[in-house]
Coordinates of C-alpha atoms in Angstrom, one line a residue:
X39 CA 0.0 0.0 0.0
X40 CA 1.5 3.3 -1.1
X41 CA 2.2 6.1 1.3
X42 CA 1.4 9.7 0.5
X43 CA 2.6 12.7 2.6
X44 CA -0.3 14.8 4.0
X45 CA -0.6 18.2 5.7
X46 CA 2.7 19.4 7.1
X47 CA 4.4 16.3 5.7
X48 CA 3.3 17.2 2.2
X49 CA 4.3 20.8 2.7
X50 CA 7.7 19.7 4.0
X51 CA 8.3 17.2 1.2
X52 CA 7.4 19.7 -1.5
X53 CA 9.4 22.5 0.0
X54 CA 12.6 20.5 0.8
X55 CA 12.8 17.2 -1.1
X56 CA 10.9 17.4 -4.3
X57 CA 13.1 18.2 -7.3
X58 CA 10.6 20.5 -8.9
X59 CA 7.4 22.1 -7.6
X60 CA 5.2 19.6 -9.4
X61 CA 7.2 16.4 -8.6
X62 CA 5.0 13.9 -6.9
X63 CA 6.0 11.6 -4.0
X64 CA 6.1 8.5 -6.3
X65 CA 8.1 10.4 -8.9
X66 CA 10.6 11.4 -6.3
X67 CA 10.9 7.9 -5.0
X68 CA 11.6 6.6 -8.5
X69 CA 14.3 9.3 -9.0
X70 CA 16.1 8.3 -5.8
X71 CA 15.8 4.6 -6.5
X72 CA 17.2 5.0 -10.0
X73 CA 20.2 7.1 -8.8
X74 CA 21.1 4.7 -6.0
X75 CA 20.6 1.5 -8.0
X76 CA 23.2 2.6 -10.5
X77 CA 25.8 1.2 -8.1
X78 CA 24.7 -2.3 -9.0
X79 CA 26.1 -4.4 -11.9
X80 CA 24.1 -3.8 -15.1
X81 CA 22.2 -7.1 -14.9
X82 CA 21.0 -6.2 -11.3
X83 CA 20.1 -2.6 -11.7
X84 CA 16.4 -3.1 -12.6
X85 CA 15.9 -5.6 -9.7
X86 CA 17.3 -3.3 -7.0
X87 CA 15.8 -0.2 -8.5
X88 CA 12.4 -1.9 -8.0
X89 CA 13.2 -3.0 -4.5
X90 CA 14.4 0.4 -3.5
X91 CA 11.5 2.1 -5.1
X92 CA 9.0 -0.2 -3.3
X93 CA 10.3 0.5 0.3
X94 CA 10.4 4.3 -0.5
X95 CA 6.9 4.5 -2.0
X96 CA 5.4 2.5 0.8
X97 CA 7.0 4.7 3.4
X98 CA 8.9 2.0 5.1
X99 CA 12.4 3.5 4.7
X100 CA 13.3 7.2 4.5
X101 CA 16.8 8.2 3.3
X102 CA 18.5 11.3 4.7
X103 CA 17.6 14.7 3.3
X104 CA 20.7 15.1 1.2
X105 CA 19.9 11.9 -0.7
X106 CA 16.5 13.3 -1.6
X107 CA 17.9 16.6 -2.6
X108 CA 20.9 15.3 -4.5
X109 CA 19.7 12.2 -6.3
X110 CA 19.3 12.8 -10.0
X111 CA 21.6 15.8 -10.0
X112 CA 25.0 15.9 -11.6
X113 CA 27.9 15.6 -9.1
X114 CA 25.4 14.7 -6.4
X115 CA 26.7 15.0 -2.9
X116 CA 24.3 12.7 -0.9
X117 CA 25.9 12.7 2.6
X118 CA 24.6 14.7 5.6
X119 CA 27.6 15.3 7.7
X120 CA 31.4 15.0 8.2
X121 CA 34.2 15.4 10.6
X122 CA 37.4 17.4 9.6
X123 CA 40.6 17.6 11.6
X124 CA 42.0 20.6 13.5
X125 CA 45.8 20.9 13.0
X126 CA 48.0 23.0 15.3
X127 CA 49.7 25.3 12.7
X128 CA 48.7 28.3 10.6
X129 CA 48.6 26.1 7.5
X130 CA 46.5 23.6 9.5
X131 CA 44.0 26.3 10.5
X132 CA 43.8 27.4 6.9
X133 CA 43.1 23.8 5.9
X134 CA 40.4 23.4 8.5
X135 CA 38.7 26.6 7.4
X136 CA 39.0 25.5 3.7
X137 CA 37.5 22.1 4.5
X138 CA 34.6 23.6 6.3
X139 CA 33.8 26.0 3.5
X140 CA 34.0 23.3 0.8
X141 CA 31.9 20.7 2.8
X142 CA 29.3 23.2 4.0
X143 CA 28.9 24.4 0.4
X144 CA 27.6 20.9 -0.5
X145 CA 25.0 21.0 2.3
X146 CA 27.0 19.0 4.8
X147 CA 27.3 19.6 8.5
X148 CA 30.8 19.6 10.1
X149 CA 32.2 18.3 13.3
X150 CA 35.6 19.5 14.6
X151 CA 37.5 18.6 17.8
X152 CA 39.9 21.4 18.4
X153 CA 41.9 19.6 21.1
X154 CA 45.1 19.3 18.9
X155 CA 45.4 23.1 19.0
X156 CA 47.9 24.3 21.7
X157 CA 46.3 26.1 24.6
X158 CA 46.0 29.9 24.9
X159 CA 49.2 31.5 26.1
X160 CA 51.5 28.8 24.9
X161 CA 54.8 30.1 23.6
X162 CA 55.2 29.9 19.8
X163 CA 58.9 29.2 19.4
X164 CA 59.0 30.0 15.7
X165 CA 57.7 33.5 16.0
X166 CA 58.3 34.4 19.7
X167 CA 54.6 35.0 20.1
X168 CA 51.9 33.3 22.1
X169 CA 49.1 31.1 21.0
X170 CA 45.5 32.4 21.1
X171 CA 44.2 28.9 21.8
X172 CA 41.5 26.5 20.6
X173 CA 38.5 28.8 21.1
X174 CA 40.1 31.3 18.6
X175 CA 40.0 28.7 15.9
X176 CA 36.4 27.9 16.8
X177 CA 35.5 31.6 16.5
X178 CA 37.1 31.8 13.1
X179 CA 35.2 28.7 11.9
X180 CA 31.9 30.1 13.3
X181 CA 32.5 33.3 11.3
X182 CA 32.6 31.3 8.2
X183 CA 29.0 30.4 8.9
X184 CA 28.0 34.0 9.3
X185 CA 29.6 34.9 5.9
X186 CA 27.9 32.0 4.2
X187 CA 24.5 32.7 5.6
X188 CA 24.9 36.4 4.9
X189 CA 25.6 35.6 1.3
X190 CA 22.3 33.7 1.0
X191 CA 23.7 30.2 1.7
X192 CA 22.3 27.5 4.0
X193 CA 22.8 27.7 7.8
X194 CA 26.1 26.2 8.6
X195 CA 25.7 23.2 11.0
X196 CA 28.7 22.7 13.3
X197 CA 29.7 20.6 16.2
X198 CA 32.7 22.2 18.0
X199 CA 34.2 20.1 20.7
X200 CA 37.1 20.1 23.1
X201 CA 38.6 17.4 25.4
X202 CA 37.7 17.9 29.1
X203 CA 41.4 17.9 30.1
X204 CA 42.5 20.5 27.5
X205 CA 43.8 23.6 29.3
X206 CA 41.3 25.8 27.4
X207 CA 38.3 23.9 28.7
X208 CA 37.1 26.6 31.1
X209 CA 37.1 29.2 28.4
X210 CA 35.4 26.8 26.0
X211 CA 32.5 25.8 28.3
X212 CA 31.6 29.5 29.0
X213 CA 32.0 31.0 25.6
X214 CA 28.4 30.4 24.6
X215 CA 27.1 32.2 27.6
X216 CA 27.6 35.1 25.3
X217 CA 24.7 34.5 22.9
X218 CA 26.5 36.2 20.1
X219 CA 29.4 33.7 20.1
X220 CA 29.5 30.4 18.2
X221 CA 26.0 31.0 17.0
X222 CA 26.3 28.4 14.2
X223 CA 27.5 25.6 16.4
X224 CA 26.5 23.1 19.0
X225 CA 29.3 22.7 21.5
X226 CA 30.3 19.7 23.5
X227 CA 32.9 18.5 26.0
X228 CA 34.7 15.3 24.9
X229 CA 35.7 12.6 27.4
X230 CA 38.8 11.2 25.6
X231 CA 40.4 7.8 25.7
X232 CA 42.3 7.6 28.9
X233 CA 40.0 10.0 30.7
X234 CA 36.5 8.6 30.3
X235 CA 33.3 8.6 32.4
X236 CA 34.7 6.4 35.2
X237 CA 37.7 8.7 35.7
X238 CA 35.6 11.8 35.7
X239 CA 33.1 10.4 38.2
X240 CA 36.0 9.3 40.5
X241 CA 37.6 12.8 40.4
X242 CA 34.3 14.6 40.9
X243 CA 33.3 12.5 43.9
X244 CA 36.7 12.6 45.5
X245 CA 37.4 16.2 44.8
X246 CA 40.5 15.5 42.7
X247 CA 42.1 17.7 40.1
X248 CA 42.1 17.0 36.4
X249 CA 45.7 17.2 35.0
X250 CA 45.7 19.4 31.9
X251 CA 46.8 17.5 28.8
X252 CA 47.7 18.4 25.3
X253 CA 48.3 15.8 22.6
X254 CA 48.4 13.1 25.2
X255 CA 51.1 14.7 27.4
X256 CA 50.8 16.7 30.6
X257 CA 51.2 20.4 30.1
X258 CA 52.6 21.0 33.5
X259 CA 50.0 23.7 34.2
X260 CA 47.8 24.0 37.2
X261 CA 45.3 21.2 37.7
X262 CA 41.6 21.9 37.3
X263 CA 39.2 21.1 40.2
X264 CA 37.0 18.3 38.8
X265 CA 34.0 19.1 41.0
X266 CA 34.1 22.8 40.1
X267 CA 34.5 22.1 36.4
X268 CA 31.6 19.6 36.4
X269 CA 29.4 22.0 38.4
X270 CA 30.0 24.7 35.7
X271 CA 29.2 22.2 32.9
X272 CA 25.9 21.2 34.6
X273 CA 25.0 24.8 35.3
X274 CA 25.6 25.9 31.7
X275 CA 23.7 22.9 30.3
X276 CA 20.8 23.6 32.6
X277 CA 20.8 27.3 31.6
X278 CA 21.2 27.0 27.9
X279 CA 21.3 23.3 26.8
X280 CA 25.1 23.5 26.2
X281 CA 27.7 22.1 26.5
X282 CA 26.8 18.5 25.8
X283 CA 29.2 15.8 26.8
X284 CA 30.5 13.3 24.2
X285 CA 31.9 10.0 25.6
X286 CA 34.8 9.5 23.3
X287 CA 36.3 6.8 25.6
X288 CA 33.3 4.6 25.2
X289 CA 32.9 5.4 21.5
X290 CA 36.5 4.2 20.9
X291 CA 36.2 1.2 23.1
X292 CA 33.1 0.1 21.1
X293 CA 34.6 1.1 17.7
X294 CA 34.8 -1.6 15.1
X295 CA 37.9 0.1 13.6
X296 CA 39.7 0.6 16.9
X297 CA 42.8 -1.0 15.2
X298 CA 42.7 1.4 12.2
X299 CA 41.8 5.0 13.2
X300 CA 40.6 6.7 16.4
X301 CA 37.2 8.4 16.5
X302 CA 37.7 12.1 17.2
X303 CA 34.4 13.9 17.2
X304 CA 30.7 13.5 16.3
X305 CA 28.7 15.2 13.6
X306 CA 26.7 18.3 14.5
X307 CA 23.7 16.4 16.0
X308 CA 25.8 13.8 17.7
X309 CA 24.4 10.6 16.1
X310 CA 27.7 9.4 14.7
X311 CA 31.2 9.3 16.1
X312 CA 33.7 9.7 13.3
X313 CA 37.4 9.4 12.4
X314 CA 39.1 12.4 10.7
X315 CA 37.4 12.9 7.3
X316 CA 34.6 10.5 8.3
X317 CA 31.1 10.9 6.9
X318 CA 27.5 10.2 7.7
X319 CA 25.4 8.2 5.2
X320 CA 21.9 8.4 6.7
X321 CA 18.5 6.7 6.4
X322 CA 15.8 5.6 8.7
X323 CA 13.3 2.8 9.2
X324 CA 9.8 4.2 9.6
X325 CA 9.0 1.9 12.5
X326 CA 5.2 2.4 12.7
X327 CA 4.8 0.9 9.2
X328 CA 5.7 -2.5 10.7
X329 CA 2.9 -2.7 13.2
X330 CA -0.4 -4.2 12.0
X331 CA -3.9 -3.2 13.1
X332 CA -3.7 -5.8 15.9
X333 CA -0.7 -4.2 17.4
X334 CA 1.7 -7.0 16.3
X335 CA 5.1 -6.3 14.7
X336 CA 5.6 -7.8 11.2
X337 CA 9.1 -9.1 11.8
X338 CA 9.4 -10.6 8.3
X339 CA 8.6 -7.3 6.7
X340 CA 11.0 -5.5 9.0
X341 CA 13.8 -8.0 8.2
X342 CA 13.3 -7.5 4.5
X343 CA 13.3 -3.7 4.7
X344 CA 16.4 -3.6 6.9
X345 CA 18.3 -5.7 4.3
X346 CA 17.2 -3.5 1.4
X347 CA 18.1 -0.4 3.4
X348 CA 21.6 -1.6 4.2
X349 CA 22.2 -2.3 0.5
X350 CA 20.7 1.1 -0.4
X351 CA 23.0 3.0 1.9
X352 CA 26.0 1.0 0.9
X353 CA 25.2 1.9 -2.7
X354 CA 25.0 5.6 -1.8
X355 CA 28.7 5.5 -0.8
X356 CA 29.5 4.1 -4.2
X357 CA 27.5 6.7 -6.3
X358 CA 28.2 9.7 -4.1
X359 CA 30.3 12.6 -5.3
X360 CA 32.5 13.5 -2.4
X361 CA 33.4 17.1 -1.5
X362 CA 37.1 16.3 -0.5
X363 CA 39.5 13.6 -1.7
X364 CA 40.3 12.8 1.9
X365 CA 36.6 12.1 2.6
X366 CA 36.3 10.0 -0.4
X367 CA 39.4 7.9 0.6
X368 CA 38.1 7.4 4.1
X369 CA 34.7 6.4 3.0
X370 CA 36.2 3.9 0.6
X371 CA 38.3 2.4 3.4
X372 CA 35.6 2.0 6.0
X373 CA 32.2 2.2 4.2
X374 CA 30.4 3.5 7.3
X375 CA 26.6 3.6 7.3
X376 CA 24.1 5.2 9.5
X377 CA 20.8 3.2 9.3
X378 CA 18.5 4.6 12.0
X379 CA 14.8 4.8 12.9
X380 CA 12.0 7.3 13.1
X381 CA 8.7 7.1 14.8
X382 CA 9.7 5.0 17.8
X383 CA 7.0 6.6 20.0
X384 CA 4.4 6.2 17.2
X385 CA 5.4 2.5 17.1
X386 CA 4.9 2.1 20.8
X387 CA 1.5 3.9 20.7
X388 CA 0.3 1.5 17.9
X389 CA 1.3 -1.4 20.2
X390 CA -0.5 0.4 23.1
X391 CA 2.6 0.7 25.2
X392 CA 3.7 3.7 27.2
X393 CA 7.0 5.2 26.2
X394 CA 8.5 5.2 29.7
X395 CA 7.0 2.0 31.0
X396 CA 9.0 -1.2 31.7
X397 CA 7.1 -3.0 29.0
X398 CA 7.8 -0.2 26.6
X399 CA 11.5 -0.1 27.3
X400 CA 11.7 -3.9 27.1
X401 CA 10.0 -3.8 23.7
X402 CA 12.5 -1.3 22.4
X403 CA 15.4 -3.5 23.7
X404 CA 14.0 -6.4 21.7
X405 CA 13.3 -4.3 18.6
X406 CA 16.8 -2.7 18.4
X407 CA 18.5 -6.1 19.1
X408 CA 16.6 -7.4 16.0
X409 CA 17.6 -4.4 13.9
X410 CA 21.2 -4.8 15.0
X411 CA 21.6 -8.4 14.2
X412 CA 19.7 -8.3 10.9
X413 CA 21.7 -5.3 9.7
X414 CA 25.0 -7.0 10.5
X415 CA 23.9 -10.3 9.0
X416 CA 23.1 -8.4 5.7
X417 CA 26.5 -6.6 5.8
X418 CA 28.2 -10.1 5.9
X419 CA 26.1 -11.1 2.9
X420 CA 27.2 -8.0 1.0
X421 CA 30.8 -8.7 2.0
X422 CA 30.5 -12.2 0.4
X423 CA 29.0 -10.6 -2.7
X424 CA 31.0 -7.4 -3.1
X425 CA 33.9 -7.6 -0.7
X426 CA 34.7 -6.4 2.8
X427 CA 35.5 -2.7 3.5
X428 CA 39.2 -2.4 2.7
X429 CA 40.3 -1.6 6.3
X430 CA 38.6 -4.8 7.6
X431 CA 40.6 -7.0 9.9
X432 CA 39.6 -10.0 12.0
X433 CA 40.6 -7.7 14.9
X434 CA 37.2 -6.1 14.4
X435 CA 35.6 -8.9 16.4
X436 CA 37.5 -7.7 19.5
X437 CA 35.7 -4.4 19.6
X438 CA 33.3 -3.8 22.4
X439 CA 30.4 -3.6 20.1
X440 CA 31.2 -6.7 18.0
X441 CA 31.1 -8.7 21.2
X442 CA 27.3 -8.0 21.5
X443 CA 26.5 -9.6 18.2
X444 CA 24.9 -13.1 18.0
X445 CA 27.4 -15.9 17.9
X446 CA 26.2 -17.0 14.4
X447 CA 26.8 -13.5 13.0
X448 CA 30.3 -13.3 14.5
X449 CA 31.0 -16.7 12.9
X450 CA 29.8 -15.3 9.5
X451 CA 32.0 -12.3 9.9
X452 CA 35.0 -14.6 10.5
X453 CA 34.1 -16.4 7.3
X454 CA 33.0 -13.6 4.9
X455 CA 34.2 -10.4 6.6
X456 CA 32.0 -7.3 6.8
X457 CA 31.0 -4.8 4.1
X458 CA 30.6 -1.8 6.5
X459 CA 32.7 -0.8 9.5
X460 CA 29.6 0.5 11.2
X461 CA 25.9 0.3 10.3
X462 CA 23.6 1.8 12.8
X463 CA 22.7 5.2 14.4
X464 CA 19.8 7.2 15.7
X465 CA 19.6 10.6 14.1
X466 CA 17.0 13.3 15.0
X467 CA 15.0 12.9 11.7
X468 CA 13.4 16.3 12.3
X469 CA 12.1 17.2 8.8
X470 CA 12.1 13.7 7.4
X471 CA 10.0 12.7 10.3
X472 CA 7.6 15.5 9.5
X473 CA 7.2 14.1 6.0
X474 CA 6.0 10.8 7.4
X475 CA 3.8 12.2 10.1
X476 CA 5.5 10.3 12.9
X477 CA 7.5 11.1 16.0
X478 CA 11.2 11.9 15.3
X479 CA 14.1 9.5 16.0
X480 CA 13.5 7.9 19.4
X481 CA 12.0 11.0 20.9
X482 CA 8.7 10.9 22.7
X483 CA 5.9 13.2 21.6
X484 CA 7.0 16.7 22.7
X485 CA 3.5 17.4 24.1
X486 CA 0.1 15.8 23.7
X487 CA -1.0 19.0 22.1
X488 CA 1.5 21.6 20.8
X489 CA 2.3 24.4 18.4
X490 CA 5.2 23.7 16.1
X491 CA 7.2 26.5 14.5
X492 CA 9.3 25.7 11.4
X493 CA 11.1 27.4 8.6
X494 CA 9.7 27.2 5.1
X495 CA 12.0 26.7 2.1
X496 CA 11.6 30.4 1.4
X497 CA 13.1 31.1 4.8
X498 CA 9.8 32.3 6.4
X499 CA 8.5 31.2 9.8
X500 CA 5.3 29.2 9.9
X501 CA 3.3 27.5 12.6
X502 CA 1.0 24.5 12.9
X503 CA -0.9 22.9 15.8
X504 CA -0.5 19.2 16.2
X505 CA -2.9 17.3 18.6
X506 CA -2.0 13.8 19.7
X507 CA -5.3 13.6 21.6
X508 CA -7.0 13.0 18.3
X509 CA -5.2 9.7 17.8
X510 CA -6.6 6.3 18.6
X511 CA -4.3 6.0 21.6
X512 CA -5.2 8.8 24.1
X513 CA -4.7 6.5 27.1
X514 CA -1.1 5.7 26.2
X515 CA 0.2 9.2 25.5
X516 CA 3.2 10.3 27.5
X517 CA 5.0 13.4 26.5
X518 CA 8.4 15.0 26.9
X519 CA 7.1 18.1 28.6
X520 CA 6.1 16.2 31.7
X521 CA 8.2 13.0 31.6
X522 CA 10.9 12.6 34.2
X523 CA 14.4 13.1 32.8
X524 CA 15.5 9.6 33.9
X525 CA 13.0 8.1 31.6
X526 CA 14.8 9.8 28.7
X527 CA 18.1 8.5 30.0
X528 CA 16.8 4.9 30.3
X529 CA 15.5 4.9 26.7
X530 CA 18.8 6.3 25.3
X531 CA 20.8 3.7 27.3
X532 CA 18.8 0.7 26.1
X533 CA 19.0 1.9 22.5
X534 CA 22.7 2.7 22.7
X535 CA 23.4 -1.0 23.6
X536 CA 22.4 -2.0 20.1
X537 CA 23.8 0.9 18.1
X538 CA 27.4 0.9 16.9
X539 CA 27.6 4.6 16.0
X540 CA 25.8 6.9 18.5
X541 CA 22.4 8.0 19.5
X542 CA 21.1 11.6 19.1
X543 CA 18.7 12.1 22.0
X544 CA 17.5 15.2 23.8
X545 CA 17.0 14.8 27.6
X546 CA 14.1 17.2 28.3
X547 CA 14.1 18.9 31.6
X548 CA 11.2 20.7 33.4
X549 CA 11.7 24.4 33.8
X550 CA 12.4 24.1 37.6
X551 CA 14.3 20.8 37.5
X552 CA 17.0 21.0 40.3
X553 CA 20.6 21.3 39.0
X554 CA 21.8 19.0 41.8
X555 CA 19.5 16.2 40.6
X556 CA 20.6 16.8 37.0
X557 CA 24.2 16.4 38.0
X558 CA 23.6 13.1 39.8
X559 CA 21.5 11.7 36.9
X560 CA 24.0 12.7 34.3
X561 CA 26.9 11.1 36.1
X562 CA 24.8 7.9 36.6
X563 CA 24.2 7.4 32.9
X564 CA 27.3 9.0 31.4
X565 CA 29.3 5.7 31.3
X566 CA 26.7 3.9 29.1
X567 CA 25.9 6.5 26.5
X568 CA 28.1 8.1 23.8
X569 CA 26.7 11.5 23.9
X570 CA 24.3 13.6 26.0
X571 CA 22.3 16.8 25.3
X572 CA 19.7 18.6 27.4
X573 CA 16.9 21.0 26.8
X574 CA 15.2 22.7 29.7
X575 CA 11.8 24.1 28.8
X576 CA 11.8 27.9 28.7
X577 CA 15.6 28.2 28.7
X578 CA 15.7 29.7 25.2
X579 CA 13.5 32.3 23.5
X580 CA 11.1 31.5 20.7
X581 CA 11.1 27.7 21.2
X582 CA 10.0 25.7 18.1
X583 CA 7.7 23.6 20.2
X584 CA 5.2 25.3 22.5
X585 CA 3.0 22.9 24.7
X586 CA -0.7 23.8 24.6
X587 CA -3.6 22.9 26.9
X588 CA -6.0 20.3 25.6
X589 CA -9.0 22.7 25.6
X590 CA -7.3 25.9 24.4
X591 CA -8.5 27.1 21.0
X592 CA -5.7 28.3 18.8
X593 CA -5.9 30.5 15.8
X594 CA -2.8 29.8 13.8
X595 CA -2.9 33.1 11.9
X596 CA -3.1 35.1 15.1
X597 CA -0.2 33.2 16.7
X598 CA 2.0 33.8 13.6
X599 CA 1.5 37.5 13.9
X600 CA 2.8 37.4 17.5
X601 CA 5.9 35.3 17.0
X602 CA 9.4 36.7 16.7
X603 CA 11.8 35.2 14.2
X604 CA 13.6 32.1 15.4
X605 CA 16.7 30.2 14.4
X606 CA 16.3 26.4 14.8
X607 CA 19.1 24.3 16.4
X608 CA 19.6 20.7 17.4
X609 CA 19.2 20.8 21.2
X610 CA 15.5 21.7 21.0
X611 CA 14.7 18.9 18.6
X612 CA 14.5 20.7 15.2
X613 CA 17.5 19.3 13.5
X614 CA 17.2 18.7 9.7
X615 CA 18.3 15.2 8.6

């Protein structure tokens, strides 16, 4: 049965993903399927074009936004996001700025960990001067976004990160308290290999100092009080949603290419940890399509679509036109995929399960375990057919994540290898979720009834009221506006167990949630998740989601007249994927 976008979904599809104003959903699906099937041998193109087209038309699988935008165009760049390195030299800074301009010009978001940059005040022996530090590089990168946007380009999406033991960390975590600084970026602290969550928790609880490090060596500078630093991180996250914390130690412990390259940073929305010049190849299973009218999951249909989606995304890597040679080479070496999901809460509602209930969490655990093992099984099948990713080594099976796979799949990997170094993620799926009329990523419904603000393709603000009380499941609605923050953590933790990349998840906080309780919860769950981001209701002006009472009449036109312009960003759930 074919799917057709309706309402806001139709508006979003026509404004962002249709090639021409009159391109229909089915025509767009055919365009995308044709482009991606071109990676297959000539005698298989028609077969896989039809398979790809079928899962797109039926709304079972939704590729990332860049795939919809780029497919069918010459020199099509189909990937959403990238990580580029920061190098501690003038030439290195120039290269980082150049890479950012080139990548963002193709519509890609950029993640950068500035920890290789020497700290502020360090002596520069070649010139006799003193270094201006890592935050200076970040400010230069951010200005690139201002210039690009000022010239009519897309908003630059950035993740700017710094290791927690870098000497510039205090400057870094406070820079965005000035709302005019780093306006194009999300910022996050990185817990690097060697100083992960367990070390941080130990030092915070015991009142120890964190020894400042640069490039893996002590700087000899004054130690930083761990408890005071953590208190500042918590206070700033509570006040403004930033900084987040990225668990690089866990990401590298779990990495399937631990023997090949380290993971250094995530993409702007935090769903994929990447090596230098790594890239995101994104698509999502539309989970609610696999629940029948009786509330049962069609596991056979889900199995089939997962396998088609893995091949689809692997083909995207083959047909993609890369913005930099370094990115092309890295993608060829590791063939990293990012197959995710959208509509998890919609899926649970159709099964009459509450999002935060024990039954709901257990259902999600089983669901993601199935997705994980099926995706990896298909990647071994593709390896037998097309070859393993070039950087593959049997050492992959020693990664923390590979040890969670079923014994039979591990055996198949030993025999056939693996086509993709990583396969799974959870992206925010903000606008692509709107197209399908489902909840985004693994997020719960923001509010049972709410006003959503969004940007049109013309750059104008618009609003729409969405009412989940009109669904067939009013008794099972739980929403992010009144859910306890620990319920969000529990869901992210159980999903992360089965995801080899990372999970983009916003931990929503009530307006008056105590900072001390946030600190304790954050430290409790930090060891088991690869990234964490918060949003406290009311902490930013002009929020894109405004909870409404269930009996309040809303005139959309009147609301539009009263709203000030807003600039969407990832922490409040409006990321475009």
